[in-house]
JSON list of C-alpha atoms in Angstrom, two decimals:
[
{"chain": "A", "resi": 858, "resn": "UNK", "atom": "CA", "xyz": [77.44, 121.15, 50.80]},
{"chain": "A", "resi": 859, "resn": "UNK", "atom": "CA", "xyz": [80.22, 120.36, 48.68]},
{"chain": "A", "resi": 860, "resn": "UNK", "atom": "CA", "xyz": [82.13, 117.46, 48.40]},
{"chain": "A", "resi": 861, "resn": "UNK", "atom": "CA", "xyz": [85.24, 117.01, 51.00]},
{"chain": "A", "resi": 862, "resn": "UNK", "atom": "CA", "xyz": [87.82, 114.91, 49.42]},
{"chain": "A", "resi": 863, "resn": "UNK", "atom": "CA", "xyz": [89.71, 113.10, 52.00]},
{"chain": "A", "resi": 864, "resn": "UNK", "atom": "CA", "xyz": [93.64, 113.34, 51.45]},
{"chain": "A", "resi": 865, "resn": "UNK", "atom": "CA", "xyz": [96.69, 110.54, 52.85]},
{"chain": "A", "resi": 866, "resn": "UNK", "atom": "CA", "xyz": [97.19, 113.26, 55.56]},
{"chain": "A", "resi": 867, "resn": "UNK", "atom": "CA", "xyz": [93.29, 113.06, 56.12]},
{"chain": "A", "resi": 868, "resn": "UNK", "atom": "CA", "xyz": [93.17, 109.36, 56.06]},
{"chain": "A", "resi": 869, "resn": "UNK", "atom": "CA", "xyz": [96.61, 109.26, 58.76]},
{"chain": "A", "resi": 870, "resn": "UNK", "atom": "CA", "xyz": [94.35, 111.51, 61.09]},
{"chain": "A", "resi": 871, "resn": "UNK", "atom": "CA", "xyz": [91.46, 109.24, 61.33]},
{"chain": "A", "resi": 872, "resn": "UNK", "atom": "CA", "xyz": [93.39, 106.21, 61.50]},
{"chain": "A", "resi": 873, "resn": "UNK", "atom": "CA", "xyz": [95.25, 108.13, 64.61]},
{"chain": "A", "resi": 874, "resn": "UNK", "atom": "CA", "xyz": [91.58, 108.51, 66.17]},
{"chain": "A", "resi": 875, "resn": "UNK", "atom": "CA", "xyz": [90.66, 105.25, 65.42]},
{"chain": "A", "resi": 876, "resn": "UNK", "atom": "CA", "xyz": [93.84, 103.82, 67.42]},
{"chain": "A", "resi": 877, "resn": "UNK", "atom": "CA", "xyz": [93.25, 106.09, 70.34]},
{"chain": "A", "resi": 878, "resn": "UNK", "atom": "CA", "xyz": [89.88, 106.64, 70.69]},
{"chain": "A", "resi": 879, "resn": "UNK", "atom": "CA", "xyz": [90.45, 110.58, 71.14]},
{"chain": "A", "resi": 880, "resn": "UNK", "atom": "CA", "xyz": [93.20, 112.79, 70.31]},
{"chain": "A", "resi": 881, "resn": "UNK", "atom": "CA", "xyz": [93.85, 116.64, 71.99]},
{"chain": "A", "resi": 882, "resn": "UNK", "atom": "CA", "xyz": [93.92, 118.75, 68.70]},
{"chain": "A", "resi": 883, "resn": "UNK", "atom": "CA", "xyz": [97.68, 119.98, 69.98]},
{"chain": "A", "resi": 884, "resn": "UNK", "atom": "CA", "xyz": [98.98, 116.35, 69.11]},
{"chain": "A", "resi": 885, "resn": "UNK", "atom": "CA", "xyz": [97.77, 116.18, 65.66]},
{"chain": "A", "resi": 886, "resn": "UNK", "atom": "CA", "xyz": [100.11, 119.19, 65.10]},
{"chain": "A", "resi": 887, "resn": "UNK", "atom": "CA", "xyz": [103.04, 116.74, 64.07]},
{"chain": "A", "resi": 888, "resn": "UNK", "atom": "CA", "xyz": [100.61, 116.03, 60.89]},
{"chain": "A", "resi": 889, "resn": "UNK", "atom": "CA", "xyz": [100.52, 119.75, 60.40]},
{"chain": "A", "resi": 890, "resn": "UNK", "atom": "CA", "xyz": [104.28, 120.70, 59.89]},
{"chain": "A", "resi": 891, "resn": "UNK", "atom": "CA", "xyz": [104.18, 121.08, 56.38]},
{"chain": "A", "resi": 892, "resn": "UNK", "atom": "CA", "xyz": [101.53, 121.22, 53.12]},
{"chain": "A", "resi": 893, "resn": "UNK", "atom": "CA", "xyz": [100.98, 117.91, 51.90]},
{"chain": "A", "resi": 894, "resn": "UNK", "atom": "CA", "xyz": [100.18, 119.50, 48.47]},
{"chain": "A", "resi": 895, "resn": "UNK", "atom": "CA", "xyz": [103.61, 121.63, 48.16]},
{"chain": "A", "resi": 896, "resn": "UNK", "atom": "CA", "xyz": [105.65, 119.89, 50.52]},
{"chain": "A", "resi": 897, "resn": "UNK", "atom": "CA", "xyz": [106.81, 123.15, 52.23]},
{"chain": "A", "resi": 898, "resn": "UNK", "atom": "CA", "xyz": [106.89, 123.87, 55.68]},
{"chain": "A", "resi": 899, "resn": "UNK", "atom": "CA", "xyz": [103.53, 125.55, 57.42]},
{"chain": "A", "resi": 900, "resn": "UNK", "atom": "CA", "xyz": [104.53, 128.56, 58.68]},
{"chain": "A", "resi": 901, "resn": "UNK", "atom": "CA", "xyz": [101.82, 127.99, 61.71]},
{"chain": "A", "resi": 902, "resn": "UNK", "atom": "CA", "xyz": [101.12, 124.41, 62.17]},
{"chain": "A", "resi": 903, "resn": "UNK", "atom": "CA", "xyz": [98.43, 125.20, 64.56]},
{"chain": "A", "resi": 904, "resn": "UNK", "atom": "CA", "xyz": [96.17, 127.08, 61.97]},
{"chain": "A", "resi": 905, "resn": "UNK", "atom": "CA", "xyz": [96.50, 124.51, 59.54]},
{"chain": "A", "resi": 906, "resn": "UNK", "atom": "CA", "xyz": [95.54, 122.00, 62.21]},
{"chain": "A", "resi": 907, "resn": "UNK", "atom": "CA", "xyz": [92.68, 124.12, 63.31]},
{"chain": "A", "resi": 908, "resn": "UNK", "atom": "CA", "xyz": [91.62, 124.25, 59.39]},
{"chain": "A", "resi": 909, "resn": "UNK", "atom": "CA", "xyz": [91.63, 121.27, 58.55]},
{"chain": "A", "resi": 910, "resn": "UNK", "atom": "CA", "xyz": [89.99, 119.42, 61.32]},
{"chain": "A", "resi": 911, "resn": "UNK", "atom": "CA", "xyz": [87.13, 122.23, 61.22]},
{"chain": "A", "resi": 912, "resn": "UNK", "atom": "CA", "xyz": [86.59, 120.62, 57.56]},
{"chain": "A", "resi": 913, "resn": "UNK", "atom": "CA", "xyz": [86.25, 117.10, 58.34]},
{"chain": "A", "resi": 914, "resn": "UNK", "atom": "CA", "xyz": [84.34, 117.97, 61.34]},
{"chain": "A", "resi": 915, "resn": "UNK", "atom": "CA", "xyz": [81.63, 119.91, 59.27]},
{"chain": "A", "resi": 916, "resn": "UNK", "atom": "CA", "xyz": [81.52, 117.16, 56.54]},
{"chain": "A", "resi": 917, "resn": "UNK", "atom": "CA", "xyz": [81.02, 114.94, 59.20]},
{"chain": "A", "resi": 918, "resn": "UNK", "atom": "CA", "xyz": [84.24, 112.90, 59.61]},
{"chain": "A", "resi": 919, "resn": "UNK", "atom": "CA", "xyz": [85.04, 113.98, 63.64]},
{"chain": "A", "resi": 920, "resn": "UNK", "atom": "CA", "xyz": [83.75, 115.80, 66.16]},
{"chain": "A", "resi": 921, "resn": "UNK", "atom": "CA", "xyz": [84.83, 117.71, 69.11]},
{"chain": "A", "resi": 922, "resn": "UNK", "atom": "CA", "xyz": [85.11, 117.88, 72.75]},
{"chain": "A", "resi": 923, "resn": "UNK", "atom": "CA", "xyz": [86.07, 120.52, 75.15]},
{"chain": "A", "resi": 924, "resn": "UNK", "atom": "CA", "xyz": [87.79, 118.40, 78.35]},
{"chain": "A", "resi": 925, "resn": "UNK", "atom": "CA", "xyz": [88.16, 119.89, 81.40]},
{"chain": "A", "resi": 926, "resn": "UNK", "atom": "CA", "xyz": [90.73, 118.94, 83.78]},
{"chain": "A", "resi": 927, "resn": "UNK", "atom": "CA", "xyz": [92.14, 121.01, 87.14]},
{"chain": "A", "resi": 928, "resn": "UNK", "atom": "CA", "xyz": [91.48, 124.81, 85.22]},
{"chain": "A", "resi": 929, "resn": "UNK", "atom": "CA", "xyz": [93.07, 123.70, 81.81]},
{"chain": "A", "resi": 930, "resn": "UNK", "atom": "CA", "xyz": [91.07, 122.66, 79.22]},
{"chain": "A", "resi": 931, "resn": "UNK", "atom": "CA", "xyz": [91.97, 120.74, 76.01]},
{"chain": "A", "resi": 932, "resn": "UNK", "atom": "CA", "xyz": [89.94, 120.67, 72.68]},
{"chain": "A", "resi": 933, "resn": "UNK", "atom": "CA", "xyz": [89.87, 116.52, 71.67]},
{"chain": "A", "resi": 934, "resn": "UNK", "atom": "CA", "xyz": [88.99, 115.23, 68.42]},
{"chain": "A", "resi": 935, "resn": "UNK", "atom": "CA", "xyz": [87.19, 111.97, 67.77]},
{"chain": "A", "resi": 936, "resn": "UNK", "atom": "CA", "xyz": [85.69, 110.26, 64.81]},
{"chain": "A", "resi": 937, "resn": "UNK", "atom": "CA", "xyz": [82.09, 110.48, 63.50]},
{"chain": "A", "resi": 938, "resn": "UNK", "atom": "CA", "xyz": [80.07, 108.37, 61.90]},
{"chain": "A", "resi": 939, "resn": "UNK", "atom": "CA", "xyz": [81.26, 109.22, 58.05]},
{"chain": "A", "resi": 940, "resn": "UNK", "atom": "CA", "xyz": [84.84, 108.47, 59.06]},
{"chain": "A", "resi": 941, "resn": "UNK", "atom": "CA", "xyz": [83.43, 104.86, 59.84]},
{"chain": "A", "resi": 942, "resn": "UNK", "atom": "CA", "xyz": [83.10, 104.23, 55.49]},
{"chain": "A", "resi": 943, "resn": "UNK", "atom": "CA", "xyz": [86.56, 105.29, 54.44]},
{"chain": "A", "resi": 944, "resn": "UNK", "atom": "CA", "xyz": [87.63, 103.29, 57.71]},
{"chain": "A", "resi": 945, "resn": "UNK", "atom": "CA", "xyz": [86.36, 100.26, 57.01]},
{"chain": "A", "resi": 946, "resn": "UNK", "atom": "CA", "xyz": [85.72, 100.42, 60.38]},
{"chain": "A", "resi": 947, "resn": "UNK", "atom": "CA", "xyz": [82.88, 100.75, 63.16]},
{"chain": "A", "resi": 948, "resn": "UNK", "atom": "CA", "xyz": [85.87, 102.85, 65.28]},
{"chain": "A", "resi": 949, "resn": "UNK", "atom": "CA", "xyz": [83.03, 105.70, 65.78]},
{"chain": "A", "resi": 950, "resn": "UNK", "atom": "CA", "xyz": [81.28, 103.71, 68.21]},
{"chain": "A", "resi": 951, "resn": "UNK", "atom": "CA", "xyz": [83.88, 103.08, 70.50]},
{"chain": "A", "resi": 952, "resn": "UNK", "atom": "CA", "xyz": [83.83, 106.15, 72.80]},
{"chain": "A", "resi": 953, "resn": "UNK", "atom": "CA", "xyz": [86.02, 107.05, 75.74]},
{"chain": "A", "resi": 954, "resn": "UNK", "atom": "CA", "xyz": [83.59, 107.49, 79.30]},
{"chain": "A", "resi": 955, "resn": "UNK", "atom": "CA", "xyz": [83.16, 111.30, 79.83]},
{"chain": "A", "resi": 956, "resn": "UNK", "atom": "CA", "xyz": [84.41, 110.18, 83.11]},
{"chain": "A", "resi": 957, "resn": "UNK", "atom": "CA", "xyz": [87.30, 109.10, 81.19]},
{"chain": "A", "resi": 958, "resn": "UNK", "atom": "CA", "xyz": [88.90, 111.83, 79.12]},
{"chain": "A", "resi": 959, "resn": "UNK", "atom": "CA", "xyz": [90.85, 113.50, 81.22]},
{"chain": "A", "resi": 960, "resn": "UNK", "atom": "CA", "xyz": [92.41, 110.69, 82.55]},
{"chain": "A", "resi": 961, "resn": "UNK", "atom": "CA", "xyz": [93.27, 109.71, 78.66]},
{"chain": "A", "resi": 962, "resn": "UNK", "atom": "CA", "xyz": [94.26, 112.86, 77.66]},
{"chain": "A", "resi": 963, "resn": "UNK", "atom": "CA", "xyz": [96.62, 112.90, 80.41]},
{"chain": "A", "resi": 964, "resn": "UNK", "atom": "CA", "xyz": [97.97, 109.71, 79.27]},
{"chain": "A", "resi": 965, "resn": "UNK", "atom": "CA", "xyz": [98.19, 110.62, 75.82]},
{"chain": "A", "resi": 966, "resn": "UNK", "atom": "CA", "xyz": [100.38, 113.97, 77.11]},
{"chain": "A", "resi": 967, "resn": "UNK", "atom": "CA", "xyz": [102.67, 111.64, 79.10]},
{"chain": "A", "resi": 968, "resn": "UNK", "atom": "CA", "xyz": [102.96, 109.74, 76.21]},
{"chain": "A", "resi": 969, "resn": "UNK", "atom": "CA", "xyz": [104.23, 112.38, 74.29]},
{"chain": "A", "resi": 970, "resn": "UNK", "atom": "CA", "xyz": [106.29, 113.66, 77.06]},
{"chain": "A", "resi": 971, "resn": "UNK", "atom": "CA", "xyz": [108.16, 109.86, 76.56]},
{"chain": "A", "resi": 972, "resn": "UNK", "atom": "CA", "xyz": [108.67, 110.43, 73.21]},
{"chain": "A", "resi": 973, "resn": "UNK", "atom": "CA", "xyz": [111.00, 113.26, 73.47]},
{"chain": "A", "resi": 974, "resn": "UNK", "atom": "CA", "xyz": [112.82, 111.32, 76.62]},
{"chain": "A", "resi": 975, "resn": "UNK", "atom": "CA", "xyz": [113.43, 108.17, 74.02]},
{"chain": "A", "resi": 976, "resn": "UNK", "atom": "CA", "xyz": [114.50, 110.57, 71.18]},
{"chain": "A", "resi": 977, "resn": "UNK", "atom": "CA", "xyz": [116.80, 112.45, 73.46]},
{"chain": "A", "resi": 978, "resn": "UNK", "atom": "CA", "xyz": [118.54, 109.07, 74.35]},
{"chain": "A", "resi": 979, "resn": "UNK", "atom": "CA", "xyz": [118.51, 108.26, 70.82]},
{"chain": "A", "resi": 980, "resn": "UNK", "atom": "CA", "xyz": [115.78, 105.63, 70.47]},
{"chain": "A", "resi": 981, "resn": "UNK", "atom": "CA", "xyz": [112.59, 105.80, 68.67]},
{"chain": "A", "resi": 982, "resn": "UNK", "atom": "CA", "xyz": [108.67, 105.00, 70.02]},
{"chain": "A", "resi": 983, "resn": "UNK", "atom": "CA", "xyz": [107.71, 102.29, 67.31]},
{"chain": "A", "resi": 984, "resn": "UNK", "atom": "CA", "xyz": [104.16, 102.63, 68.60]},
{"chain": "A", "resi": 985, "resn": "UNK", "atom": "CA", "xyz": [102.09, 102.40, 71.78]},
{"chain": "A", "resi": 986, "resn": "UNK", "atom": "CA", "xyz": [98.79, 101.46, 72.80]},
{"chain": "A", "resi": 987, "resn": "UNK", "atom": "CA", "xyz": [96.09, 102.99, 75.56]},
{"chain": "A", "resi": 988, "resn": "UNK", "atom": "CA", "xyz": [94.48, 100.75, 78.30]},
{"chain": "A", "resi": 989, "resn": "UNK", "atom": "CA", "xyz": [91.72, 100.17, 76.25]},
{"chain": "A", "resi": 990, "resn": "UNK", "atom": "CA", "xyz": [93.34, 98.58, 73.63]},
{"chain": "A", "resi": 991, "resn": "UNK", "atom": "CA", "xyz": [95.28, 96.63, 75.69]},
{"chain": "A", "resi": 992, "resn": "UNK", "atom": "CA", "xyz": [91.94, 95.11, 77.70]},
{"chain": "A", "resi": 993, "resn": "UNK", "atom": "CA", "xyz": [90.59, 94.41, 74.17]},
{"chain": "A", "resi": 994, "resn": "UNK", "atom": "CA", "xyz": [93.86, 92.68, 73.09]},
{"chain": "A", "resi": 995, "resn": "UNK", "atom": "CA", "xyz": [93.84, 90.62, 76.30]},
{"chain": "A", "resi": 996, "resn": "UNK", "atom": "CA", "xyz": [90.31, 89.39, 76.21]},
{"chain": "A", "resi": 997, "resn": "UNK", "atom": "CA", "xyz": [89.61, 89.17, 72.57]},
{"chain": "A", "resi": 998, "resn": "UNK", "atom": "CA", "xyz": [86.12, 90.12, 72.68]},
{"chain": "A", "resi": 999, "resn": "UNK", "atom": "CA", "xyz": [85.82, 87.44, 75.21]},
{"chain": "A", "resi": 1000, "resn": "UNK", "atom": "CA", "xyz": [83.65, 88.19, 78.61]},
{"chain": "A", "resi": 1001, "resn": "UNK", "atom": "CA", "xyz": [85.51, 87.87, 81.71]},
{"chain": "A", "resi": 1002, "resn": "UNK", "atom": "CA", "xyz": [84.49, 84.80, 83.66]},
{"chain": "A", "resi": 1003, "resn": "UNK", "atom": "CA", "xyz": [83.45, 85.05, 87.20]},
{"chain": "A", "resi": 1004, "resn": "UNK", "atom": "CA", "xyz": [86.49, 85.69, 89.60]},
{"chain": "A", "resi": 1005, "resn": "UNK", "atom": "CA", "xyz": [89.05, 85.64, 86.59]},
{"chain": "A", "resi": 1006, "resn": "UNK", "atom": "CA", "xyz": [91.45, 88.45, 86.74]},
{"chain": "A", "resi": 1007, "resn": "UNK", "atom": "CA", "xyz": [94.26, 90.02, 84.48]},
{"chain": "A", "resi": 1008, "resn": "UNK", "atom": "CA", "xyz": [97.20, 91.84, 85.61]},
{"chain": "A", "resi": 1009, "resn": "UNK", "atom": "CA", "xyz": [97.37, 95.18, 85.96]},
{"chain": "A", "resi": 1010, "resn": "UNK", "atom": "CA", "xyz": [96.85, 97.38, 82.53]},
{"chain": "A", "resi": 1011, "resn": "UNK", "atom": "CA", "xyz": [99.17, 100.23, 82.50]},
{"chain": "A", "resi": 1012, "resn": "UNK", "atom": "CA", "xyz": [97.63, 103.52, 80.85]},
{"chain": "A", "resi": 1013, "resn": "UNK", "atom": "CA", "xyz": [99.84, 102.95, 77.78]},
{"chain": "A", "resi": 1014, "resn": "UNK", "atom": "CA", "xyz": [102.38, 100.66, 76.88]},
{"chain": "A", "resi": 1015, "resn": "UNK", "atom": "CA", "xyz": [105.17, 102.26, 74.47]},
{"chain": "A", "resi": 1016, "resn": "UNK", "atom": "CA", "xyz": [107.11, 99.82, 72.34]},
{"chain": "A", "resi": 1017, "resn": "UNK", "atom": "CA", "xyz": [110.65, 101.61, 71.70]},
{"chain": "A", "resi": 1018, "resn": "UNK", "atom": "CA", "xyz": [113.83, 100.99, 69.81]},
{"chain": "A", "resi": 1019, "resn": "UNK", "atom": "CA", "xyz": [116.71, 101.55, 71.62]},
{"chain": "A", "resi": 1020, "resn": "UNK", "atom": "CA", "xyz": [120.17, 101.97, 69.94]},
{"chain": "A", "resi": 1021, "resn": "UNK", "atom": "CA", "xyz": [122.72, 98.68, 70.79]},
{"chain": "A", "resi": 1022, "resn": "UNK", "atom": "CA", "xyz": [125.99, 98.24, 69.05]},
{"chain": "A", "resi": 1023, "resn": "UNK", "atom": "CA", "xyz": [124.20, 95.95, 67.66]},
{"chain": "A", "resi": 1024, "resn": "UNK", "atom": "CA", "xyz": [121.40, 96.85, 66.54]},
{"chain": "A", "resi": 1025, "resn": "UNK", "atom": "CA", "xyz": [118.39, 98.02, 67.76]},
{"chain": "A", "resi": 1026, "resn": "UNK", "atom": "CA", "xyz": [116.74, 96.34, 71.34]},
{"chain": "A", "resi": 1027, "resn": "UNK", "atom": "CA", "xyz": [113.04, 96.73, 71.33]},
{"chain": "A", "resi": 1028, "resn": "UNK", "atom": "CA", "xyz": [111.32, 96.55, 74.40]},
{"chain": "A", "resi": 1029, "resn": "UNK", "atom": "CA", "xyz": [107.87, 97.55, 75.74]},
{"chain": "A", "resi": 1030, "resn": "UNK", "atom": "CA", "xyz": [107.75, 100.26, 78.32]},
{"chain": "A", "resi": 1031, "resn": "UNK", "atom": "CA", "xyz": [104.68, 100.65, 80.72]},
{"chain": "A", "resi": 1032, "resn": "UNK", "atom": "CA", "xyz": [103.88, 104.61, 81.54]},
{"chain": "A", "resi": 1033, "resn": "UNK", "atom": "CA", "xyz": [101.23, 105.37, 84.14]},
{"chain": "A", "resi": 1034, "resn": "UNK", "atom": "CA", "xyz": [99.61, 108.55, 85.24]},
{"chain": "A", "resi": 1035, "resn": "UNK", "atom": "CA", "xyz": [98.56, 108.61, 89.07]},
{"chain": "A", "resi": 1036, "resn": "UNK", "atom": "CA", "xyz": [96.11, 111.10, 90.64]},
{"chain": "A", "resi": 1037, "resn": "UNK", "atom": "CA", "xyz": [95.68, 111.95, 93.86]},
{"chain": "A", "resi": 1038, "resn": "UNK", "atom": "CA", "xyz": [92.45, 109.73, 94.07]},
{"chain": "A", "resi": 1039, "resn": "UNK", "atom": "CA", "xyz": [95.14, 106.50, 93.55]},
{"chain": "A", "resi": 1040, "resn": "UNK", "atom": "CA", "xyz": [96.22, 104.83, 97.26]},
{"chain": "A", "resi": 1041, "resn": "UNK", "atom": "CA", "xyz": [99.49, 103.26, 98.15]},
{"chain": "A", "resi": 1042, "resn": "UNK", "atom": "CA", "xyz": [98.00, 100.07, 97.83]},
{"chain": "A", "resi": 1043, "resn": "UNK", "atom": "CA", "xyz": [97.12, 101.00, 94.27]},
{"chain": "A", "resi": 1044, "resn": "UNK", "atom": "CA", "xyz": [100.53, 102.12, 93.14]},
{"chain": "A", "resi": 1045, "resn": "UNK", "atom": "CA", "xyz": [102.21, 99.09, 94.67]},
{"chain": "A", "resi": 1046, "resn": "UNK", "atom": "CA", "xyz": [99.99, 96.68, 93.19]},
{"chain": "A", "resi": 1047, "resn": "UNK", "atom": "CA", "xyz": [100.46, 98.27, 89.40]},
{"chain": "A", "resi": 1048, "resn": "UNK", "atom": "CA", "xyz": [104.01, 98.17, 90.13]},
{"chain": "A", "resi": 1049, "resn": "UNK", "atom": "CA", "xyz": [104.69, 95.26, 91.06]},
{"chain": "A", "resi": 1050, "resn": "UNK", "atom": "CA", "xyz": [102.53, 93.86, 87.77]},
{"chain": "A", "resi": 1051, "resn": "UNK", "atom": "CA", "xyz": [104.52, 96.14, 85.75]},
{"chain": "A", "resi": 1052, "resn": "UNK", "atom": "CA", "xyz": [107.66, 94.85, 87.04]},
{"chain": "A", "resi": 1053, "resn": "UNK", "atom": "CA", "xyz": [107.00, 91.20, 85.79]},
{"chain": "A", "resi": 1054, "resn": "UNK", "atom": "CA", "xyz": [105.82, 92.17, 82.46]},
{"chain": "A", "resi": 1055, "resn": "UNK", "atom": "CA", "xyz": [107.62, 95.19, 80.77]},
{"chain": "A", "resi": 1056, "resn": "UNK", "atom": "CA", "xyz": [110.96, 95.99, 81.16]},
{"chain": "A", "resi": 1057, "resn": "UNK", "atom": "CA", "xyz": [110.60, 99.35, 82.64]},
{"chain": "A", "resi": 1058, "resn": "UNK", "atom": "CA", "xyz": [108.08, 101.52, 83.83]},
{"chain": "A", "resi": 1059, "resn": "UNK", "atom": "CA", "xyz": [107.67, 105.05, 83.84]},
{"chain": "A", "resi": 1060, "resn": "UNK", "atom": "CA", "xyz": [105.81, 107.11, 86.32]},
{"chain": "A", "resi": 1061, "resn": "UNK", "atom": "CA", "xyz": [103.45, 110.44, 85.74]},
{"chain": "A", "resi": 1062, "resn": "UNK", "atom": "CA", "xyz": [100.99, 112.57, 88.42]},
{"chain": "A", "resi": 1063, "resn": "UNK", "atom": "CA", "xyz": [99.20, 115.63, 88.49]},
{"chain": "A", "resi": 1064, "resn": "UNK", "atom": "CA", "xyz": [101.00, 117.32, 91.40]},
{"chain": "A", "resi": 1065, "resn": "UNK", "atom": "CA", "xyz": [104.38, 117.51, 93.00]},
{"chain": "A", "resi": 1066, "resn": "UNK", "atom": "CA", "xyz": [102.78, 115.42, 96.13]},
{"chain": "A", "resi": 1067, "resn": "UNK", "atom": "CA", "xyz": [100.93, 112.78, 94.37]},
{"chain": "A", "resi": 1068, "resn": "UNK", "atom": "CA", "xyz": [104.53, 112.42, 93.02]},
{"chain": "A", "resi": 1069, "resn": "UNK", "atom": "CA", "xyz": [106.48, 112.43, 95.43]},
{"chain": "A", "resi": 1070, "resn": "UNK", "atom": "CA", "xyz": [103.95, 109.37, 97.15]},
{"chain": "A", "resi": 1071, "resn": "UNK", "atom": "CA", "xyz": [104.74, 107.56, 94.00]},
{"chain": "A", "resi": 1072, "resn": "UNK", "atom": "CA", "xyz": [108.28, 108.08, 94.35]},
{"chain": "A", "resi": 1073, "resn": "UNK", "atom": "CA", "xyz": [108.20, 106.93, 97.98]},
{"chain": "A", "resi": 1074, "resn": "UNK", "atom": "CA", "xyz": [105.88, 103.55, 97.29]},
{"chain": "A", "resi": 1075, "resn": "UNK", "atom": "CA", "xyz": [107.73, 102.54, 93.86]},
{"chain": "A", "resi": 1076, "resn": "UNK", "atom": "CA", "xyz": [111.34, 103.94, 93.93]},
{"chain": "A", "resi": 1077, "resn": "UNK", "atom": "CA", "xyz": [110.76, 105.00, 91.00]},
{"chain": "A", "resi": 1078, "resn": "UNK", "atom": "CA", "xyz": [111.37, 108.99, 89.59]},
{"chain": "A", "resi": 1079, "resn": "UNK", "atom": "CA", "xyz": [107.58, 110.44, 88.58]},
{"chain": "A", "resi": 1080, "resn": "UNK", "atom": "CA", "xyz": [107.62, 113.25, 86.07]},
{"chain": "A", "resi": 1081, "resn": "UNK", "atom": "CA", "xyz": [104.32, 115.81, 86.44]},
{"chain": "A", "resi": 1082, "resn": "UNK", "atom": "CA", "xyz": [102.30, 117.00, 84.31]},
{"chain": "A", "resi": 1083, "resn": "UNK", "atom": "CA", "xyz": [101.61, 120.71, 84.09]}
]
């Protein structure tokens, strides 16, 4: 097999799935928009996408999962254990739960769904970061004692720059996607956490009733995800 050399572009990619763990391939596309060698636009971002990961995943850098969630199913990329060298990292043995994926891929598209809200209003996502990283941050590779608990984790936490007069705010944002399996009790607990520590909170579900419950318990508006 010949020798893959890994480019910035490749390096960006793997740092993305180091950060989140596990990335549908549709939200690498932004990576994708034009030809890192030319500079000029890809005429099908998708293909490239599709290319390129195919060639780190046969030399080894990521692998691939089909997840499966209510009849749609998205193809997820996360790192393998070559990607751990150029890393520096150990990132390919952190794994989201196969019980997990959909759930983070859900987040992940509601994260990107915030993204185009904030640009629309003319702020910016500086970055955000998924539950998991935000359990890590908290307990700093600590165990949790007996009977200690933390306040509710949101799914992600989006740190944005909003436009002032003067200057820019930045504030972190909680988003959290709600299934039907979530109860009232649930939903009122997260947001009443989320209302002491972030200064908003933004509200996802997987169908027009599990939103409309969220609506009802929070006050809140709750976007769906198709």
């Amino acid at each position: 097999m010949t020798t893959l050399v890994l480019t910035e572009r490749d390096m960006e990619v793997l740092a993305l799935l180091e950060e989140h763990h596990a990335v549908p391939l549709k939200m690498l596309l932004a990576k994708f928009q034009t030809n890192p060698c030319t500079g000029e636009a890809n005429a099908n971002p998708l293909k490239a996408c599709e290319r390129r990961i195919t060639a780190l995943r046969k030399h080894g850098y990521v692998e691939l999962d089909r997840v499966r969630d209510r009849g749609k199913i998205d193809v997820v990329a996360r790192l393998a254990r070559r990607a751990d060298k150029p890393l520096h990292s150990s990132a390919s043995r952190r794994r989201v739960a196969v019980s997990e994926r959909a759930h983070h891929v859900r987040t992940l598209e509601a994260v990107a769904v915030f993204e185009q809200l904030v640009k629309e209003r003319g702020g910016r996502v500086v970055t955000f970061r998924v539950e998991a990283a935000l359990r890590s941050e908290k307990q700093r590779g600590r165990r949790t004692r007996r009977g200690e608990r933390f306040a509710s984790f949101p799914d992600a936490v989006c740190t944005v720059a909003l436009a002032t007069p003067s200057g820019e705010r930045i504030v972190d944002v909680a988003l959290e996607y709600v299934t039907s399996k979530y109860t009232d009790a649930d939903i009122k607990e997260k947001a009443a956490s989320f209302r002491q520590h972030f200064a908003e909170s933004f509200w996802f579900a997987d169908r027009p009733r599990t939103a409309a419950r969220v609506t009802r318990v929070t006050g809140s508006p709750c976007s769906i995800l198709s």
